[in-house]
Coordinates of C-alpha atoms and ligand atoms in Angstrom, one line a residue:
M1 CA 121.5 90.4 106.5
K2 CA 119.8 87.0 106.0
I3 CA 116.4 86.2 104.5
D4 CA 113.7 84.6 106.6
V5 CA 111.5 82.0 105.1
L6 CA 107.8 81.2 106.0
L7 CA 106.3 78.0 104.7
G8 CA 103.6 75.4 105.3
L9 CA 104.4 72.2 107.1
Q10 CA 101.4 70.2 106.1
W11 CA 99.3 69.8 102.9
G12 CA 98.8 73.6 102.3
D13 CA 96.3 76.1 103.6
E14 CA 98.0 76.3 107.1
G15 CA 97.3 80.1 107.2
K16 CA 100.4 81.4 105.4
G17 CA 98.6 84.4 103.9
K18 CA 97.3 85.6 107.3
I19 CA 100.7 85.2 109.1
V20 CA 102.8 86.8 106.3
D21 CA 100.4 89.8 106.5
V22 CA 100.9 89.9 110.3
L23 CA 104.7 89.6 110.0
T24 CA 105.1 92.0 107.1
R25 CA 105.5 95.1 109.4
R26 CA 108.8 93.6 110.5
Y27 CA 110.1 93.4 106.9
N28 CA 110.9 95.7 104.0
V29 CA 110.3 93.1 101.4
V30 CA 108.1 90.0 100.9
A31 CA 109.0 87.6 98.1
R32 CA 107.0 84.6 96.8
F33 CA 109.4 81.8 95.8
Q34 CA 107.3 79.0 94.1
G35 CA 103.9 77.8 93.1
G36 CA 101.4 79.9 91.2
P37 CA 97.6 80.3 91.1
N38 CA 97.1 76.9 92.7
A39 CA 97.7 78.8 95.9
G40 CA 95.0 80.7 97.7
H41 CA 96.3 82.8 100.6
S42 CA 93.6 84.4 102.7
L43 CA 94.0 87.5 104.8
E44 CA 91.4 89.2 106.9
I45 CA 91.6 92.9 107.7
N46 CA 88.8 94.6 109.5
N47 CA 86.4 91.7 108.9
I48 CA 87.1 91.8 105.1
K49 CA 88.6 88.7 103.6
H50 CA 91.0 88.9 100.7
V51 CA 92.4 86.0 98.8
L52 CA 95.7 86.2 97.0
H53 CA 96.9 83.6 94.5
Q54 CA 100.2 84.9 93.0
I55 CA 100.8 88.2 94.6
P56 CA 102.8 88.2 97.8
S57 CA 100.8 88.6 101.0
G58 CA 102.7 91.7 102.0
I59 CA 100.9 93.8 99.4
F60 CA 98.4 95.4 101.9
H61 CA 101.2 97.1 103.8
K62 CA 102.0 100.7 102.7
Q63 CA 105.7 100.4 103.0
S64 CA 106.3 96.9 101.7
I65 CA 108.1 95.9 98.5
N66 CA 106.7 92.8 97.0
I67 CA 108.4 90.5 94.6
I68 CA 107.2 87.5 92.5
G69 CA 110.3 85.4 92.3
N70 CA 111.7 83.3 89.5
G71 CA 110.5 80.1 91.1
V72 CA 106.8 81.1 90.7
V73 CA 104.7 80.3 87.6
I74 CA 102.3 83.1 86.7
D75 CA 98.9 83.1 84.9
P76 CA 98.6 86.6 83.4
V77 CA 94.8 86.5 83.4
I78 CA 94.6 85.6 87.1
F79 CA 97.3 88.2 87.8
K80 CA 95.1 90.9 86.1
E81 CA 92.1 89.8 88.2
E82 CA 94.1 90.1 91.4
I83 CA 95.6 93.5 90.4
D84 CA 92.1 94.8 89.4
A85 CA 90.7 93.7 92.8
L86 CA 93.6 95.4 94.6
T87 CA 93.2 98.6 92.6
E88 CA 89.5 98.7 93.6
L89 CA 90.7 98.6 97.2
G90 CA 93.0 101.5 96.6
V91 CA 96.2 99.4 96.7
N92 CA 98.8 100.8 94.2
S93 CA 100.4 97.5 93.2
V94 CA 102.4 98.9 90.2
E95 CA 104.4 100.9 92.7
K96 CA 104.9 98.1 95.2
L97 CA 105.2 94.9 93.1
S98 CA 108.0 93.6 90.9
I99 CA 108.2 90.4 88.9
S100 CA 111.3 88.4 88.0
K101 CA 112.2 88.2 84.4
K102 CA 112.7 84.5 84.9
T103 CA 109.2 83.7 86.3
H104 CA 107.6 81.2 83.9
L105 CA 104.3 82.0 82.1
I106 CA 101.3 79.8 82.3
L107 CA 99.8 79.7 78.8
P108 CA 96.1 79.1 78.1
T109 CA 97.1 75.7 76.6
H110 CA 99.0 74.8 79.9
K111 CA 95.6 74.9 81.6
I112 CA 94.0 72.7 78.9
L113 CA 96.9 70.2 79.2
D114 CA 96.4 70.1 83.0
A115 CA 92.7 69.1 82.4
A116 CA 93.6 66.6 79.7
Y117 CA 96.2 64.9 81.8
E118 CA 93.9 64.7 84.8
Q119 CA 91.0 63.3 82.7
S120 CA 93.3 60.7 81.3
K121 CA 94.3 59.5 84.8
G122 CA 90.8 58.3 85.6
K123 CA 90.7 57.0 89.2
T124 CA 94.3 58.0 89.9
K125 CA 93.6 61.7 89.5
I126 CA 95.8 64.0 91.7
G127 CA 93.0 66.4 92.2
S128 CA 95.0 69.2 90.7
T129 CA 93.6 72.7 90.9
L130 CA 93.7 72.7 87.1
K131 CA 95.5 76.0 86.9
G132 CA 98.2 74.7 84.6
I133 CA 100.9 74.2 87.2
G134 CA 102.2 70.8 86.3
P135 CA 102.4 71.4 82.5
T136 CA 104.1 74.8 83.0
Y137 CA 106.8 73.4 85.3
T138 CA 107.1 70.5 82.9
D139 CA 107.9 73.0 80.1
K140 CA 110.4 74.7 82.4
A141 CA 112.2 71.5 83.0
S142 CA 112.0 70.5 79.3
R143 CA 113.6 73.9 78.5
T144 CA 110.7 74.9 76.3
G145 CA 108.9 77.3 78.6
L146 CA 108.2 81.0 78.2
R147 CA 109.3 83.5 80.8
V148 CA 108.0 87.0 81.8
G149 CA 111.2 88.5 80.4
D150 CA 110.2 87.1 77.0
I151 CA 107.2 89.4 76.7
L152 CA 109.6 92.2 76.1
S153 CA 111.3 90.5 73.2
K154 CA 110.4 91.3 69.6
N155 CA 109.7 87.7 68.7
F156 CA 107.5 87.0 71.7
L157 CA 104.5 86.0 69.5
E158 CA 106.7 83.6 67.5
K159 CA 107.9 81.9 70.7
Y160 CA 104.3 81.8 72.0
N161 CA 103.0 80.2 68.8
K162 CA 105.8 77.6 68.7
L163 CA 105.0 76.4 72.2
V164 CA 101.2 76.5 71.6
E165 CA 101.8 74.4 68.5
K166 CA 103.6 71.8 70.6
H167 CA 100.7 71.8 73.1
K168 CA 98.2 71.3 70.4
Q169 CA 99.9 68.3 69.1
I170 CA 99.8 66.7 72.5
L171 CA 96.2 67.6 73.0
N172 CA 95.4 66.0 69.6
Q173 CA 96.9 62.8 70.9
Y174 CA 94.7 63.0 73.9
N175 CA 91.7 63.7 71.7
F176 CA 90.8 66.5 74.1
K177 CA 88.2 69.0 73.0
Y178 CA 88.9 72.6 74.0
D179 CA 88.4 76.2 73.0
I180 CA 90.9 78.8 74.1
T181 CA 89.8 81.8 72.0
E182 CA 88.3 83.8 74.8
Y183 CA 91.0 83.0 77.4
E184 CA 93.7 83.7 74.9
K185 CA 92.3 87.2 74.2
K186 CA 92.2 88.0 77.9
W187 CA 95.7 86.5 78.2
F188 CA 97.2 88.9 75.7
E189 CA 95.4 91.8 77.3
A190 CA 96.9 90.8 80.7
I191 CA 100.4 90.5 79.1
E192 CA 100.1 94.2 78.3
L193 CA 99.2 94.9 82.0
I194 CA 102.3 93.0 83.1
K195 CA 104.4 95.2 81.0
S196 CA 103.5 98.2 83.2
F197 CA 105.1 96.5 86.2
K198 CA 108.8 96.4 87.1
I199 CA 110.2 93.3 85.4
I200 CA 113.5 92.7 87.2
D201 CA 116.5 90.4 87.8
S202 CA 115.0 89.6 91.1
E203 CA 118.0 87.4 92.3
I204 CA 120.3 90.5 91.9
V205 CA 117.8 92.9 93.5
I206 CA 117.2 90.6 96.4
N207 CA 120.9 90.0 97.1
N208 CA 121.5 93.7 96.8
Y209 CA 118.7 94.4 99.3
L210 CA 120.3 91.8 101.7
N211 CA 123.7 93.5 101.4
Q212 CA 122.0 96.9 102.1
G213 CA 120.6 95.5 105.3
K214 CA 117.0 95.3 104.2
K215 CA 114.8 92.7 105.9
I216 CA 113.2 90.1 103.5
L217 CA 110.6 87.5 104.1
A218 CA 110.3 84.7 101.6
E219 CA 106.7 83.4 101.3
G220 CA 106.1 79.8 100.4
A221 CA 103.0 78.3 98.8
Q222 CA 101.4 74.9 99.3
G223 CA 103.0 72.8 102.1
T224 CA 105.9 70.4 102.7
M225 CA 103.7 67.3 102.2
L226 CA 103.0 68.5 98.7
D227 CA 106.7 69.0 97.8
L228 CA 107.7 67.5 94.5
E229 CA 110.6 65.5 96.1
F230 CA 109.4 64.7 99.6
G231 CA 105.6 64.9 99.5
S232 CA 103.3 62.0 99.0
Y233 CA 104.4 61.5 95.4
P234 CA 102.7 61.4 92.9
F235 CA 100.0 63.3 94.8
V236 CA 102.1 66.4 95.1
T237 CA 102.5 69.8 93.3
S238 CA 105.2 70.4 90.8
S239 CA 107.5 72.7 92.7
N240 CA 109.8 72.5 95.7
T241 CA 107.7 73.8 98.6
I242 CA 110.4 73.3 101.1
C243 CA 113.0 75.8 102.4
A244 CA 115.5 74.8 99.7
G245 CA 112.9 76.1 97.2
A246 CA 113.4 79.6 98.6
C247 CA 117.1 79.3 97.5
T248 CA 116.3 78.2 94.0
G249 CA 113.1 80.2 93.7
L250 CA 114.7 83.5 94.6
G251 CA 118.4 83.0 93.9
V252 CA 119.7 83.2 97.5
A253 CA 122.5 81.0 98.8
P254 CA 121.7 78.5 101.6
S255 CA 124.1 80.4 103.9
K256 CA 121.8 83.4 103.5
I257 CA 118.8 81.7 105.1
G258 CA 117.9 83.1 108.5
E259 CA 114.8 82.1 110.5
V260 CA 112.6 79.4 109.1
F261 CA 109.0 79.9 110.2
G262 CA 107.1 76.7 109.9
I263 CA 103.3 77.0 110.0
F264 CA 100.9 74.2 110.9
K265 CA 97.2 73.9 111.8
A266 CA 96.4 72.6 115.2
Y267 CA 94.8 69.7 113.2
C268 CA 95.3 68.6 109.6
T269 CA 93.6 69.2 106.3
R270 CA 94.2 68.1 102.7
V271 CA 92.4 69.1 99.5
G272 CA 92.7 66.9 96.4
A273 CA 93.6 63.2 96.3
G274 CA 96.4 61.3 98.0
P275 CA 97.3 59.7 101.3
F276 CA 96.3 61.3 104.6
P277 CA 97.0 58.9 107.5
T278 CA 95.0 60.8 110.2
E279 CA 92.0 61.6 108.0
L280 CA 88.6 61.3 109.8
F281 CA 85.6 60.1 107.9
D282 CA 83.3 60.4 110.9
K283 CA 81.3 63.1 112.7
T284 CA 84.5 64.6 114.1
G285 CA 86.0 65.1 110.7
K286 CA 82.8 66.9 109.6
E287 CA 82.9 69.0 112.7
L288 CA 86.5 70.1 112.0
Q289 CA 85.4 70.9 108.4
D290 CA 82.4 73.0 109.5
L291 CA 84.1 74.8 112.5
G292 CA 87.3 75.4 110.5
N293 CA 85.3 76.5 107.4
E294 CA 87.5 74.1 105.5
F295 CA 86.7 74.8 101.9
G296 CA 89.5 75.6 99.4
A297 CA 90.4 79.3 98.9
T298 CA 91.2 78.6 95.2
T299 CA 88.7 75.9 94.1
G300 CA 86.0 76.0 96.8
R301 CA 86.4 72.2 97.2
P302 CA 85.8 70.8 100.7
R303 CA 89.0 70.1 102.5
R304 CA 89.5 66.6 104.0
C305 CA 90.1 66.9 107.8
G306 CA 91.8 64.9 110.5
W307 CA 93.9 65.1 113.7
L308 CA 97.4 66.6 113.9
D309 CA 100.0 64.2 112.6
L310 CA 103.2 64.6 114.5
V311 CA 105.1 62.0 112.4
A312 CA 104.5 64.1 109.3
L313 CA 105.1 67.3 111.2
K314 CA 108.5 66.2 112.5
Y315 CA 109.5 65.1 109.0
S316 CA 108.6 68.5 107.6
I317 CA 110.5 70.3 110.4
M318 CA 113.6 68.2 109.5
L319 CA 113.4 68.9 105.8
N320 CA 113.0 72.6 106.3
G321 CA 115.3 73.2 109.3
V322 CA 112.4 75.0 111.0
T323 CA 113.6 77.4 113.7
Q324 CA 110.2 78.7 114.9
L325 CA 106.8 77.1 114.8
I326 CA 103.5 78.9 114.2
M327 CA 100.3 77.2 115.2
T328 CA 97.0 78.3 113.5
K329 CA 93.4 77.6 114.0
G330 CA 93.6 76.5 117.6
D331 CA 90.2 78.1 118.0
V332 CA 88.6 75.5 115.8
L333 CA 89.2 73.0 118.6
N334 CA 87.5 75.1 121.3
S335 CA 84.5 72.9 121.7
F336 CA 86.2 69.5 121.6
E337 CA 86.0 67.3 124.7
T338 CA 89.1 65.3 123.5
I339 CA 91.8 66.2 121.0
K340 CA 94.0 63.6 119.5
V341 CA 97.5 63.7 118.0
A342 CA 99.1 60.9 116.0
V343 CA 102.5 60.1 117.6
G344 CA 103.3 57.0 115.4
Y345 CA 101.7 54.5 113.0
K346 CA 100.8 50.9 113.1
Y347 CA 101.9 49.5 109.8
G348 CA 100.8 45.9 109.3
N349 CA 102.2 44.3 112.5
E350 CA 104.8 46.9 113.0
K351 CA 104.9 50.1 114.9
I352 CA 106.8 52.8 113.0
D353 CA 107.6 56.5 113.6
Y354 CA 108.2 57.5 110.0
L355 CA 106.3 57.9 106.8
P356 CA 106.7 54.8 104.7
F357 CA 107.4 54.9 101.0
E358 CA 103.9 53.7 100.2
I359 CA 101.3 55.3 102.4
D360 CA 98.4 53.0 102.0
D361 CA 95.3 51.7 103.8
N362 CA 97.5 49.5 106.0
I363 CA 98.7 52.5 107.9
E364 CA 96.8 53.2 111.2
P365 CA 97.7 56.2 113.4
I366 CA 98.6 55.7 117.0
Y367 CA 97.0 58.5 119.0
K368 CA 97.8 60.3 122.2
E369 CA 94.7 62.0 123.7
F370 CA 94.5 65.4 125.2
K371 CA 91.7 67.0 127.2
G372 CA 90.1 69.8 125.3
W373 CA 90.1 73.4 126.8
K374 CA 86.4 73.9 126.1
K375 CA 86.8 77.7 126.1
D376 CA 86.3 80.4 123.5
L377 CA 89.8 81.7 122.7
S378 CA 88.7 85.0 121.1
N379 CA 89.3 87.1 124.2
F380 CA 92.8 85.9 124.8
S381 CA 95.7 88.1 123.8
D382 CA 98.5 86.9 126.2
A383 CA 100.1 83.5 125.8
N384 CA 100.5 83.2 129.6
D385 CA 96.7 83.5 130.1
L386 CA 95.8 80.7 127.7
P387 CA 93.8 77.7 129.1
D388 CA 96.0 75.1 130.8
E389 CA 94.8 72.4 128.5
L390 CA 95.9 74.4 125.4
K391 CA 99.2 75.2 127.1
D392 CA 99.7 71.4 127.6
Y393 CA 98.9 70.8 124.0
I394 CA 101.5 73.4 122.9
K395 CA 104.1 72.2 125.4
F396 CA 103.7 68.6 124.1
I397 CA 104.3 69.6 120.5
E398 CA 107.3 71.8 121.4
E399 CA 108.9 68.9 123.4
E400 CA 108.2 66.4 120.7
T401 CA 109.5 68.6 117.9
N402 CA 112.2 70.4 119.8
V403 CA 111.1 73.7 118.2
P404 CA 109.4 76.6 120.0
I405 CA 105.9 77.7 119.0
R406 CA 106.3 81.4 118.8
I407 CA 102.9 82.4 117.3
I408 CA 99.5 81.1 118.1
S409 CA 96.7 82.2 115.7
I410 CA 93.2 82.1 117.2
G411 CA 91.2 83.5 114.3
P412 CA 91.4 84.6 110.7
D413 CA 91.9 88.3 111.5
R414 CA 95.2 90.1 111.7
N415 CA 94.5 90.9 115.3
Q416 CA 93.6 87.4 116.4
T417 CA 97.3 86.5 116.8
I418 CA 99.2 85.8 120.0
F419 CA 103.0 86.1 120.2
K420 CA 104.8 83.9 122.7
Ligands
GDP1 P1 97.1 79.5 103.2 O1 97.0 78.9 101.8 O2 98.2 78.8 104.0 O3 97.4 81.0 103.1 O4 95.8 79.3 104.0 P2 94.3 79.6 103.4 O5 94.0 81.0 103.3 O6 94.1 78.8 102.1 O7 93.4 78.8 104.4 C1 93.4 79.2 105.8 C2 92.0 79.6 106.2 O8 91.9 79.7 107.6 C3 91.6 81.0 105.7 O9 90.2 81.0 105.5 C4 92.0 81.9 106.8 O10 91.2 83.1 106.8 C5 91.7 81.0 108.0 N1 92.5 81.2 109.2 C6 93.8 81.5 109.3 N2 94.2 81.5 110.5 C7 93.2 81.1 111.3 C8 93.0 80.9 112.7 O11 93.9 81.0 113.5 N3 91.7 80.5 113.0 C9 90.7 80.4 112.2 N4 89.5 80.1 112.6 N5 90.8 80.6 110.9 C10 92.1 81.0 110.4
IMO2 P1 98.2 77.1 99.3 O1 99.4 77.9 98.9 C1 96.3 73.1 99.3 C2 97.1 70.5 95.9 C3 95.9 70.3 95.0 C4 96.3 68.9 94.5 C5 97.8 69.0 94.4 C6 98.4 69.3 93.0 O2 96.9 77.8 99.3 O3 98.5 76.3 100.6 P2 98.3 71.4 91.4 O4 97.3 72.4 91.1 O5 99.5 72.0 92.1 O6 98.7 70.6 90.3 O7 97.7 70.4 92.5 O8 98.2 70.0 95.3 N1 97.3 72.0 96.1 C7 97.0 72.6 97.2 N2 96.4 72.2 98.4 N3 96.8 74.4 99.3 C8 97.4 74.8 98.2 O9 98.1 76.0 98.1 C9 97.6 73.9 97.1 N4 98.1 74.0 95.9 C10 98.0 72.8 95.3 O10 94.7 70.2 95.6 O11 96.0 67.9 95.4
MG3 MG1 95.4 78.2 100.6

C-alpha cells in the first residue's frame, strides 16, 4: 500500500483542514508531517467551526487513527488546549492520537526567541506567527533540540535547563525583556498530559501499517510557496512543506508515495510579509477578503488577497508531483463580473513564465480574464450541473496545469463539497 499526501499549493490556508476531514472516511490513518502551531486548519461540521493547530484533521472521525509525525514541532501548551477542547466535544483523543518520539518540542524560550528575532529585523520582518517555529527547527538542525521521547528520560529536566540556558544567553545579547514563569508552569503541566498519549516510533508504525494494507493520508501544513527551500525565501516557514517533506517528516520512502492531492484556492491569499505578485490593493482585494472571510485561523491577522497565480501554481505542481487538484472557495467568486488569472509576468521589459529569484515590485502579472458565473453555488452538488462559466474556469486550469481538478469545495462545511 502507498501513502497519499495532501498539501497546500499556495501560501497556506487553502482549506487543507476541511478537505482532510472530508477525505478521512476513505483512510484508516491521518498523519501530520511538518509545521506546528503556526498552522490553523479549520473544519466545519454541522455549522460548528473547529480549528486545529497540531492535531491531524482526521481526529473527528470515530474510526481514524491520527499521528503527529517526527517532522512536526509541538508546543505542549497549545497541544493541551487543543486536547481539552476536543474532550469537551466528546472526542477521546488519547485513544485515537499517537505522537512520534522524534517530534521536536517547542520550549517557552523558543517562542521568546521568535519574538526577539522578529523585533530585531525591523522593516524586514517575516510576519512570523511567533509560535517558536523558526527557533525550534533551528535547534533541530543545530542538534541541540529536545524531542517528545526525551520527556520519558530521567534527565529530561537537565536537558531542558541546558537548552534554556543557551536560549537565555542569546536573549541577553538581544537585550530582550521577557517573563516565562507562567508559560513554563503550564508547559510542564502539559508535558504530563503528553505522557498519557502513545509515544511511538511513528516511522516504524506507519511502514507497518502500509505493509498491512492500511490506507494512510499525510496532511501537510502551510503551503508550497512557504517551503523553506522553494518558497519566497526568506519570507517562508522553517520546514519542507512540499511532498518530499512527507518522506522526511514521516519516514516513508519516495517510492511509497501514492496520490498527491494539491489544494488551491480559486484566488490567492497570503498572511505575513513577503512577495505576492497578484496581490490586489484595491476594492476587489477588499471584496475577496470580506467575502472569503480572509482572517488568519491562528493569529486573526487579515490575509492579503489577489487573483489566482497560475505561474506560481504550476511551479508548486511541479515541485510536488501533484496527481489530483482540489479547488476551494470557488463560492467566494460568485458575485464577480470578471475573474482574472495571472498566466505570466512582465518583468522589466521582459515577459516571463517563471518566478524569478528576486520577486520585487518590477514584477507585473499578465492576466487572462474570465466571465464570472454570477450564481450562488450553495445548491449545487453535481459537477455536471455547475454554471458554464465556472466549468470554463476549471477547464482552463486543468488544461494549463495538465492535472485534473477532482474536488471543488463551495463552502466551509463538510457537505459543501463536489466530487468530479
Ligand atoms: P488550512 O490552513 O489550509 O486548513 O485553511 P484555513 O482553515 O486556515 O482557512 C480556510 C478557511 O476557509 C477556513 O475558514 C475554512 O472554514 C474556509 N473554507 C474552506 N473551504 C471553503 C470553501 O470552499 N468556501 C468557503 N467559503 N470557505 C471555505
Ligand atoms: P496553515 O497550515 C498561512 C506564514 C506566516 C509567516 C511565515 C513564517 O494554516 O496553512 P512561522 O510562524 O512559520 O515562522 O511564519 O509563514 N505561515 C502561514 N501562513 N498559513 C499557515 O499555516 C502558516 N504558517 C505560517 O504568516 O508569513
Ligand atoms: Mg490555516
